[in-house]
XYZ file of C-alpha atoms in Angstrom:
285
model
C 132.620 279.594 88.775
C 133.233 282.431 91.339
C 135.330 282.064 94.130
C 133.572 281.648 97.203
C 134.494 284.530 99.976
C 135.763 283.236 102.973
C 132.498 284.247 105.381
C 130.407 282.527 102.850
C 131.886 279.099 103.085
C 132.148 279.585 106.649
C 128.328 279.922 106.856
C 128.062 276.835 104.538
C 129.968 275.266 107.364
C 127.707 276.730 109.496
C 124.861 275.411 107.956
C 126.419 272.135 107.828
C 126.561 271.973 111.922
C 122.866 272.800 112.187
C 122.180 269.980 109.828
C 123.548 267.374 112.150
C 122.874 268.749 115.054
C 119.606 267.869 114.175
C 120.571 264.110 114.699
C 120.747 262.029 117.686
C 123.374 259.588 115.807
C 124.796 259.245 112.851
C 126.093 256.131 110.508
C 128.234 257.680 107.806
C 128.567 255.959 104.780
C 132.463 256.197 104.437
C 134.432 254.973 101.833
C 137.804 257.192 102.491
C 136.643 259.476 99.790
C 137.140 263.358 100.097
C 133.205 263.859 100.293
C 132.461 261.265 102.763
C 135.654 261.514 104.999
C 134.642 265.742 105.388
C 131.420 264.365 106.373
C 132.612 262.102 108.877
C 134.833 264.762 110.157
C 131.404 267.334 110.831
C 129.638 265.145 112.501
C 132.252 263.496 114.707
C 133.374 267.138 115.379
C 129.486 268.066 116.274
C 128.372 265.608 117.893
C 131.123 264.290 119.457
C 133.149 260.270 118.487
C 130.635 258.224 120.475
C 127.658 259.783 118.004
C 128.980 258.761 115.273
C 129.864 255.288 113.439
C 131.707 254.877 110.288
C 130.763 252.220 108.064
C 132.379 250.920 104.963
C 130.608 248.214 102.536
C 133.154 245.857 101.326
C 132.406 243.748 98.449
C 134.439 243.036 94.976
C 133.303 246.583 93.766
C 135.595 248.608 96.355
C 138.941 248.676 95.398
C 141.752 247.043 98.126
C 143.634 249.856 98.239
C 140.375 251.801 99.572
C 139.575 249.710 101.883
C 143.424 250.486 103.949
C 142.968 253.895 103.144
C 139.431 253.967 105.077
C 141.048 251.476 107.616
C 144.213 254.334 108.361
C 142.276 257.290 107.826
C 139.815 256.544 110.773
C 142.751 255.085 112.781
C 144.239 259.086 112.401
C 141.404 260.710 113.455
C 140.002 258.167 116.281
C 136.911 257.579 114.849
C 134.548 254.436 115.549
C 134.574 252.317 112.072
C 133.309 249.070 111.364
C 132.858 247.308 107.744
C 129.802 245.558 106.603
C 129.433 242.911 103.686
C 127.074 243.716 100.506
C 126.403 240.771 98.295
C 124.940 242.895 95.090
C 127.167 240.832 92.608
C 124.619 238.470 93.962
C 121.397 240.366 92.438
C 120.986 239.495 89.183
C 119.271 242.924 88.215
C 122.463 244.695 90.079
C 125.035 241.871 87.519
C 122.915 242.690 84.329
C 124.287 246.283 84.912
C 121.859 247.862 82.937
C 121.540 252.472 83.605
C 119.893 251.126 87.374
C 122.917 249.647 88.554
C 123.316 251.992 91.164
C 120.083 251.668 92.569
C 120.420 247.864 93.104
C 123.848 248.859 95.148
C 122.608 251.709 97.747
C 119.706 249.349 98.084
C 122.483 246.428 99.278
C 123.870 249.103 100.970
C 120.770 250.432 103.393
C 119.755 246.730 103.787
C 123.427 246.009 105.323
C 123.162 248.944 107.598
C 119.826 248.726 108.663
C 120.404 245.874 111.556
C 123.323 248.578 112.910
C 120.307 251.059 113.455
C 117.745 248.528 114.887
C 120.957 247.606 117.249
C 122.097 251.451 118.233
C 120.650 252.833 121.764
C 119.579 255.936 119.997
C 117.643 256.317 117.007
C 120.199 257.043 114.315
C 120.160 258.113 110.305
C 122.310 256.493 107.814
C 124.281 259.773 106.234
C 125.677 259.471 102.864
C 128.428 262.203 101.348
C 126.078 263.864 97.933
C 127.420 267.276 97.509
C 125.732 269.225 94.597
C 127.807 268.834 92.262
C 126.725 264.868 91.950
C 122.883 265.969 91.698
C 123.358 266.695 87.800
C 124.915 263.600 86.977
C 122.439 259.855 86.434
C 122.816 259.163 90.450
C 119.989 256.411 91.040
C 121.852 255.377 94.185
C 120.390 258.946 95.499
C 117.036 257.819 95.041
C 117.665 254.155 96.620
C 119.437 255.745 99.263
C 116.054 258.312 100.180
C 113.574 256.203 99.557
C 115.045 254.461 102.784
C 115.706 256.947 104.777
C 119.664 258.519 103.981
C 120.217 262.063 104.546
C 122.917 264.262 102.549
C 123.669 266.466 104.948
C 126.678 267.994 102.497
C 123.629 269.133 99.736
C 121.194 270.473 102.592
C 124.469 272.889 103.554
C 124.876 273.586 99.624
C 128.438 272.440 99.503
C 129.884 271.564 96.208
C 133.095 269.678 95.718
C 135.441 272.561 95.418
C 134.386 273.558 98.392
C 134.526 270.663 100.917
C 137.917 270.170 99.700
C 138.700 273.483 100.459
C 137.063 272.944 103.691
C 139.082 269.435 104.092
C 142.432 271.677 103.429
C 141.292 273.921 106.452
C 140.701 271.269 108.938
C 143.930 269.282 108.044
C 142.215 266.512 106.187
C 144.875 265.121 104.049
C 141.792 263.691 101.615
C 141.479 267.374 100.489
C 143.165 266.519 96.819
C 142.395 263.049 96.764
C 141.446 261.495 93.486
C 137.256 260.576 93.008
C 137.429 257.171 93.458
C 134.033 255.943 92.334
C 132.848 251.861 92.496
C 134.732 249.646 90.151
C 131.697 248.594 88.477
C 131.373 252.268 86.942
C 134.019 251.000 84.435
C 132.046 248.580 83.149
C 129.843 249.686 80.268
C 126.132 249.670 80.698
C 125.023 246.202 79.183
C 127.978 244.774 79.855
C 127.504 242.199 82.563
C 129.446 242.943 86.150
C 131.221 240.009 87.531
C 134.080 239.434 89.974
C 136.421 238.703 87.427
C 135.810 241.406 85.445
C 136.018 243.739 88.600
C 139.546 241.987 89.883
C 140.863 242.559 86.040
C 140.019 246.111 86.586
C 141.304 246.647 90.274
C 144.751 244.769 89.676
C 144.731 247.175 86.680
C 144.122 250.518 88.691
C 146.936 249.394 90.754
C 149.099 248.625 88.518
C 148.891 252.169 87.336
C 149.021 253.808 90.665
C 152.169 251.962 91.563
C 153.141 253.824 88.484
C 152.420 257.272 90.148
C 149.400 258.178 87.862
C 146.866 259.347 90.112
C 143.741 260.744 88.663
C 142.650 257.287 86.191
C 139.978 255.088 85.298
C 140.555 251.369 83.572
C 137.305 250.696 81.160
C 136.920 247.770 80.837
C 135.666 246.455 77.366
C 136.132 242.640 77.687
C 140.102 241.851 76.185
C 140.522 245.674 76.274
C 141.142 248.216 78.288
C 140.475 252.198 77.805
C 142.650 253.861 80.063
C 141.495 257.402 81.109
C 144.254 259.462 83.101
C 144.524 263.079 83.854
C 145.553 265.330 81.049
C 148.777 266.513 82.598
C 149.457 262.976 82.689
C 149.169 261.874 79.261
C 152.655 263.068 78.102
C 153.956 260.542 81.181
C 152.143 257.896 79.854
C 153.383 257.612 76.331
C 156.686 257.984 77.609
C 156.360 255.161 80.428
C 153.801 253.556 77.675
C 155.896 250.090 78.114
C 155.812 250.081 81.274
C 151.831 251.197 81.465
C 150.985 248.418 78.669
C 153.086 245.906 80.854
C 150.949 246.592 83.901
C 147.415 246.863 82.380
C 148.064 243.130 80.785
C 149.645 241.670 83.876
C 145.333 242.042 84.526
C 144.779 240.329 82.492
C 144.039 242.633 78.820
C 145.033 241.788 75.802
C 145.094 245.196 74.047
C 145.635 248.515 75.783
C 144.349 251.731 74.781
C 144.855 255.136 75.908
C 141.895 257.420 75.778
C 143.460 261.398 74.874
C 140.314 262.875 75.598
C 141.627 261.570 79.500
C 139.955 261.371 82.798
C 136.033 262.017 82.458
C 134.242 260.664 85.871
C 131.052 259.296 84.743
C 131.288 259.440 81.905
C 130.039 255.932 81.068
C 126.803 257.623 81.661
C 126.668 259.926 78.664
C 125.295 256.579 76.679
C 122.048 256.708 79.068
C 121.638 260.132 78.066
C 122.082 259.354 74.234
C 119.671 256.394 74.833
C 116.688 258.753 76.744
C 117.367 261.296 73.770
C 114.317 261.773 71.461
C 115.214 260.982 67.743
C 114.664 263.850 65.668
C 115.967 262.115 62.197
C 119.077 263.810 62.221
C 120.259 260.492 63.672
C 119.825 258.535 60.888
């Protein structure tokens, strides 16, 4: 991929303005991520604090440790946060966790936030952080997430990842390197059923690890075992440390613990969907 030239991403930024300037209020969608905590930054530094409400969903699927990072990041920066509750461990075609998982959990989502719009003075738009690098990957959360009204104000300014962290580095957000930190239901394999044990095994797991100083990782969770996915440069660590990693991983719970040397692949639980939508041509036989 080419780097950007300076003026370019500049105009992206540019772009970016324009986007929400377009918007009388905003309610980002924050979960202390890279994307959405650049977002949050835009539009509180467009349209000014009062404009703009953060708003994290709590349930079992967001891991504690994100929740004080949203919680301290917004406490930094002097922005208006609140949390809201999401119940979609409740939904039993969310808990089946079949390839429209997602869907079922931006559609928690938007129904959680809709009462803060009914309640704001000014009619406001629920702004989630896409950039285009996530429109390639099985995203039905996107669609949920339109059909009622989100924006991605990060895609309509044609940012990619790379650059809204460069971006992030600019404007002093110390998020710029931080790890993707996706749901902790996307380490549960589609067809395996989501529940809140399951998703505690896997967050006392992650943090476990991280107390370990491995940063980029995923825990998959396969019912008494546990694929653990960390960052290539990381591997060598982790064989080293492995007594210490295995000791961790089973303190969740696991009784076997596996370590995956292909390492950290984000999403890529969804290369079965694509394997499943495949046409057979024989050769498969």
């Amino acid at each position: 991929m080419p780097v950007l030239a300076e003026p370019e991403l500049q105009a992206k930024l540019t772009a970016l303005r324009a986007e929400l300037s377009c918007l009388e209020e905003v309610v980002v969608a924050f979960s202390g991520g890279a994307d959405s905590t650049f977002l949050a930054w835009a539009a509180a530094d467009t349209l000014g604090v009062s404009r703009v409400r953060c708003v994290t969903a709590v349930s079992p699927s967001l891991a504690p440790e994100e929740l004080v990072d949203c919680r301290e990041l917004v406490a930094e920066w002097g922005w208006r946060w609140e949390t809201v509750s999401t119940a979609e461990l409740a939904n039993p075609a969310y808990a089946v966790n079949n390839g429209d998982r997602c869907y079922h959990c931006k559609t928690s989502l938007m129904e959680a936030l809709e009462p803060l719009l009914r309640d704001s003075s000014t009619p406001g738009v629920v702004v989630l952080g896409v950039n285009t690098d996530d429109l390639g990957d099985h995203r039905p959360g996107q669609q949920a997430a339109a059909e009622r009204g989100a924006r991605f104000p990060l895609v309509d300014a044609g940012l990619s990842k790379a650059e809204l962290r460069r971006l992030s580095r600019q404007v002093g957000l110390r998020t710029w390197d931080k790890p993707a930190a996706a749901c902790l239901a996307s380490r549960v394999p589609y067809g395996t059923p989501v529940t809140f044990p399951t998703l505690r095994s896997v967050a006392v797991a992650e943090s476990g690890l991280r107390k370990l100083g491995f940063r980029d990782l995923r825990v998959r969770h396969y019912g008494e075992l546990a694929r653990i996915e960390l960052g290539l440069d990381e591997l060598d660590t982790a064989v080293r440390h492995r007594e210490a990693l295995v000791a961790a991983v089973r303190a969740a719970g696991y009784q076997y613990v596996t370590l995956d040397l292909e390492g950290f692949r984000s999403g890529n639980l969804n290369a079965m969907l694509v394997a499943e939508e495949r046409p057979s041509t024989g050769d498969d036989l």
